[in-house]
XYZ file of C-alpha atoms in Angstrom:
247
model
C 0.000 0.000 0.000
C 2.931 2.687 0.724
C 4.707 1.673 -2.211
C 1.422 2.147 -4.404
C 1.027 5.619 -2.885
C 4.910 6.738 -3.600
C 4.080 5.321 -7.048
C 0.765 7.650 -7.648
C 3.131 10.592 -5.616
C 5.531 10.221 -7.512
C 3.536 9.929 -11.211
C 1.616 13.545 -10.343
C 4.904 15.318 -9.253
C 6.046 13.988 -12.547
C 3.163 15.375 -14.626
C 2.988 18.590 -12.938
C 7.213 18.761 -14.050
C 6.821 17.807 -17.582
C 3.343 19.559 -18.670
C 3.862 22.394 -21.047
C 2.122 25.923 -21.223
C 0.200 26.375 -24.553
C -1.782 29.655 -24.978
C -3.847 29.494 -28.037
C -5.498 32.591 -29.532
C -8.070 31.627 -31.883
C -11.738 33.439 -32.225
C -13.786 30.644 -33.932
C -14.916 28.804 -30.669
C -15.286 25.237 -32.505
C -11.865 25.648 -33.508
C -10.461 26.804 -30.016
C -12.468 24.281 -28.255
C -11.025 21.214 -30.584
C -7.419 22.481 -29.678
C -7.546 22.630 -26.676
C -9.573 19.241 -26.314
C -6.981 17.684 -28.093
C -3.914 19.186 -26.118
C -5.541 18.942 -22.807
C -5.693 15.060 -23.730
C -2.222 14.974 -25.478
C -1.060 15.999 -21.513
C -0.463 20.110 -22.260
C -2.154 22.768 -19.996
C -3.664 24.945 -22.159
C -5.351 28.625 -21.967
C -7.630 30.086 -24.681
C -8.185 33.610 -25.857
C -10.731 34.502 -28.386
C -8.782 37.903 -29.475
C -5.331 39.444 -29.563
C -5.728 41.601 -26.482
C -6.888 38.810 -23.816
C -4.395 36.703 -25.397
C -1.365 39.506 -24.660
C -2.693 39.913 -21.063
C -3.214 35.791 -20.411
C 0.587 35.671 -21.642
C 1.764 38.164 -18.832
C 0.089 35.896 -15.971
C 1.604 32.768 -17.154
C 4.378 31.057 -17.955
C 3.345 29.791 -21.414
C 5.496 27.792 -23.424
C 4.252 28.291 -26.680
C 1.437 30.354 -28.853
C -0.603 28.792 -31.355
C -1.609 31.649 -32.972
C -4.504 32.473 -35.750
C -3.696 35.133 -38.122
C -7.264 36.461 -38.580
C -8.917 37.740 -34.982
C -11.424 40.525 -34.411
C -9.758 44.186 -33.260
C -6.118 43.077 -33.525
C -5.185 40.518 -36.245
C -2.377 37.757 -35.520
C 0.743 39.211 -36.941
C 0.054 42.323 -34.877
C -0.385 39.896 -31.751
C 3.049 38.251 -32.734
C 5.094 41.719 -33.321
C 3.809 42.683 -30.089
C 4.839 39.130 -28.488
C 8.559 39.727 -29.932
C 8.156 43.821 -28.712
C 7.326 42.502 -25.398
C 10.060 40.778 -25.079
C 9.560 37.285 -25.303
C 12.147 36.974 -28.266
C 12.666 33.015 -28.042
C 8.662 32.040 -27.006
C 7.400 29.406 -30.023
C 5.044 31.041 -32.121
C 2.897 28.630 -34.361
C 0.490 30.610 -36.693
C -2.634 28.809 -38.291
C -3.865 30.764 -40.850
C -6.015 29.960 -44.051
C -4.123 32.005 -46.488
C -1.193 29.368 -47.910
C 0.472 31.879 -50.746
C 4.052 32.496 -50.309
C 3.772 36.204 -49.821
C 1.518 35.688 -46.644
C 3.471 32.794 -44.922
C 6.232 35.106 -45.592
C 4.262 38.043 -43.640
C 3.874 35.518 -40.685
C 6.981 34.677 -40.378
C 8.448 38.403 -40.749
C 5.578 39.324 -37.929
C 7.320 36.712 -35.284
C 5.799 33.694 -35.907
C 8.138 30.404 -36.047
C 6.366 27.942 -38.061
C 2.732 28.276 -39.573
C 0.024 25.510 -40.138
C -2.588 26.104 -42.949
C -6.268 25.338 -41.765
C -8.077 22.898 -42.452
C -5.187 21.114 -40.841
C -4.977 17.677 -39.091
C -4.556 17.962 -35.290
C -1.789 15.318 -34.882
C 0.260 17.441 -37.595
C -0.247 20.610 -35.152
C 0.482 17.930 -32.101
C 4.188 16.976 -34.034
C 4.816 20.795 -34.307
C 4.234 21.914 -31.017
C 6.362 18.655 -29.792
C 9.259 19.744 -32.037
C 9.323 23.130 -30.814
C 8.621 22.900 -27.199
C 11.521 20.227 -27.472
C 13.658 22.938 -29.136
C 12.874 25.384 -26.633
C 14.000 23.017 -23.802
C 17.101 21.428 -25.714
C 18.565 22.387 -28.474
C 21.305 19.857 -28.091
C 23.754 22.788 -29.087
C 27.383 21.971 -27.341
C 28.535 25.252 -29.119
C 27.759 28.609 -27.816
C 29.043 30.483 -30.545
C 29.322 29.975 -34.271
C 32.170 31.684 -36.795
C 33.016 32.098 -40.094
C 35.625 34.488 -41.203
C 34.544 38.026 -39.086
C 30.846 36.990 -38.734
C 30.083 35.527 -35.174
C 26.873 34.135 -34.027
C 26.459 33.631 -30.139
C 23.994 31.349 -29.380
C 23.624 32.350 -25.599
C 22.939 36.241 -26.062
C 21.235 35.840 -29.224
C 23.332 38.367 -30.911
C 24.998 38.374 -34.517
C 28.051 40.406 -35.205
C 29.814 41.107 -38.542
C 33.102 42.686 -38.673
C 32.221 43.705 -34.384
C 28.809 45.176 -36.107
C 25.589 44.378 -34.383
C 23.049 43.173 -37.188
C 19.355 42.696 -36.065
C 17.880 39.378 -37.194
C 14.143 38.023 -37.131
C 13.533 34.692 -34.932
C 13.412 33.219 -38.563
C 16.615 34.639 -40.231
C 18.380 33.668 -36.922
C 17.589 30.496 -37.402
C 18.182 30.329 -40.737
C 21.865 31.744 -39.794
C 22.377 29.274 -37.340
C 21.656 26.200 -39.971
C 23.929 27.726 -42.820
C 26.764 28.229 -39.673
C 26.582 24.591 -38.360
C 27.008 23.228 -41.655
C 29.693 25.658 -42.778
C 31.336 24.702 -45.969
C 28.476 22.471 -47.087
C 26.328 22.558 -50.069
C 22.416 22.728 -48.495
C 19.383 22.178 -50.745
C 15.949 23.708 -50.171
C 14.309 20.919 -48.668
C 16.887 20.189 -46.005
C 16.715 23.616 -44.850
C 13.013 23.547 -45.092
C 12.700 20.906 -43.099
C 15.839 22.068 -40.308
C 14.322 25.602 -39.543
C 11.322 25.895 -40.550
C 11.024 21.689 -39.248
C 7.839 21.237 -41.257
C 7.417 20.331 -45.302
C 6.165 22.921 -47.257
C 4.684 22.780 -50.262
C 7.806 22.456 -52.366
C 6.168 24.849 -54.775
C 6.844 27.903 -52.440
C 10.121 30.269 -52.637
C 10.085 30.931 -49.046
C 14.226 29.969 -48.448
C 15.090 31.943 -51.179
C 13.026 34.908 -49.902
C 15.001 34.580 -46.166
C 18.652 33.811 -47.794
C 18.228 36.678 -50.120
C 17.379 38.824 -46.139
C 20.082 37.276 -44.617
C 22.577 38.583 -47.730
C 21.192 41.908 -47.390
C 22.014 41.667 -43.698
C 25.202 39.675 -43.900
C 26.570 40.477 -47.108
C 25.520 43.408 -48.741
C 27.989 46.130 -47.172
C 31.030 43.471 -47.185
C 33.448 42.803 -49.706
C 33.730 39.334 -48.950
C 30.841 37.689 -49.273
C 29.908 34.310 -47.181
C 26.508 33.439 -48.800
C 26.825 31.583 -52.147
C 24.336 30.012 -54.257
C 25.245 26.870 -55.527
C 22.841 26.714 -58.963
C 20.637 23.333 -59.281
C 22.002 22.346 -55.780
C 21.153 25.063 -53.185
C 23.105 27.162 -50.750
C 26.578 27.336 -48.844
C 27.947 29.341 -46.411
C 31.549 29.513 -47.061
C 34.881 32.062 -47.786
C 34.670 33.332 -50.881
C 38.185 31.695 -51.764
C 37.408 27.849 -50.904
């Protein structure tokens, strides 16, 4: 009998130590109430906001681990709700945006608002489940042994957050960060568009899209663009490499 009750003890402590935060901020109640139904069983807390403003205050009274995040809400629309998640502060918080418009130049507006990774409804809840998974895992370990990543004078610290070029600060998006961080690890290495797809973004696009071409070409306006050497290269029929201009 003691042992069973250290065993039931011991199985709530380690619920209440592993359960993630979700926040999601979606208007259409049928939609709201089938995510959360679904998480709640899946072993997440979860909190629910039917508009941008509720959804900002609910995230400054808990400690939420991630955002799933629709783009269209009454009053304040999702992209303003992300900028202002990123404004606030919360630079590294997992922002997954579900939104029904799939073209390029709106994923692209998404991702550029804060967001991390975007779902296009009608979606299937165990594809939303493996997102959420892969970026609350993220969040808690990146298995990164290095805290800061070089090439030539560009420096990437993975700790502060911060990119420097030639001692220059640059500002980066979440995204473009990310994106960074890929092309540094694999230094030297030819990269096609599907393996980066699927390494920052860590879902499959539609294959159609242009999206990595949209970010490398920000990153070389970032990176490259005032620098005679120049570290991004475009490898044609193959993909990208981030490399000195003389190997």
């Amino acid at each position: 009998m003691r042992y069973w009750f250290i065993f039931v003890i011991f199985q709530k402590l380690k619920i209440t130590t592993i359960a993630k935060q979700i926040l999601v901020i979606e208007d259409e109640p049928n939609v709201a109430a089938f995510i959360s139904q679904g998480l709640q069983e899946s072993g997440y807390t979860v909190f629910v906001a039917y508009n941008g403003l509720n959804g900002l205050e609910l995230l400054k009274e808990k400690e939420i681990d991630l955002v799933v995040l629709d783009v269209i809400l009454p009053g304040m629309d999702g992209r303003e709700v992300a900028k202002t998640i990123r404004q606030l502060g919360y630079g590294t918080l997992p922002i997954i945006m579900l939104t029904a418009l799939g073209a390029t130049e709106n994923i692209v507006k998404g991702l550029d608002a804060g967001a991390d990774d975007y779902l296009v409804k009608p979606f299937k809840f165990k594809e939303l489940l493996a997102r959420i998974r892969a970026r609350t895992r993220q969040k808690g370990d990146n298995g990164i042994n290095c805290v800061q990543l070089t090439i030539e004078d560009l420096e990437l610290d993975m700790d502060s957050k911060i990119v420097k070029r030639a001692g220059k600060e640059i500002n980066l998006t979440s995204t473009e960060f990310r994106l960074l961080e890929y092309l540094l690890k694999n230094k030297n290495k030819v990269l096609n568009r599907i393996d980066i797809l699927e390494s920052v973004w860590d879902i499959n696009f539609n294959m159609g899209t242009n999206v990595v071409d949209v970010y490398v070409n920000y990153l070389r306006n970032k990176i490259d663009k005032k620098h005679e050497t120049k570290l991004i290269h475009t490898v044609i029929g193959m993909g990208y490499v981030l490399k000195s201009e003389e190997r």
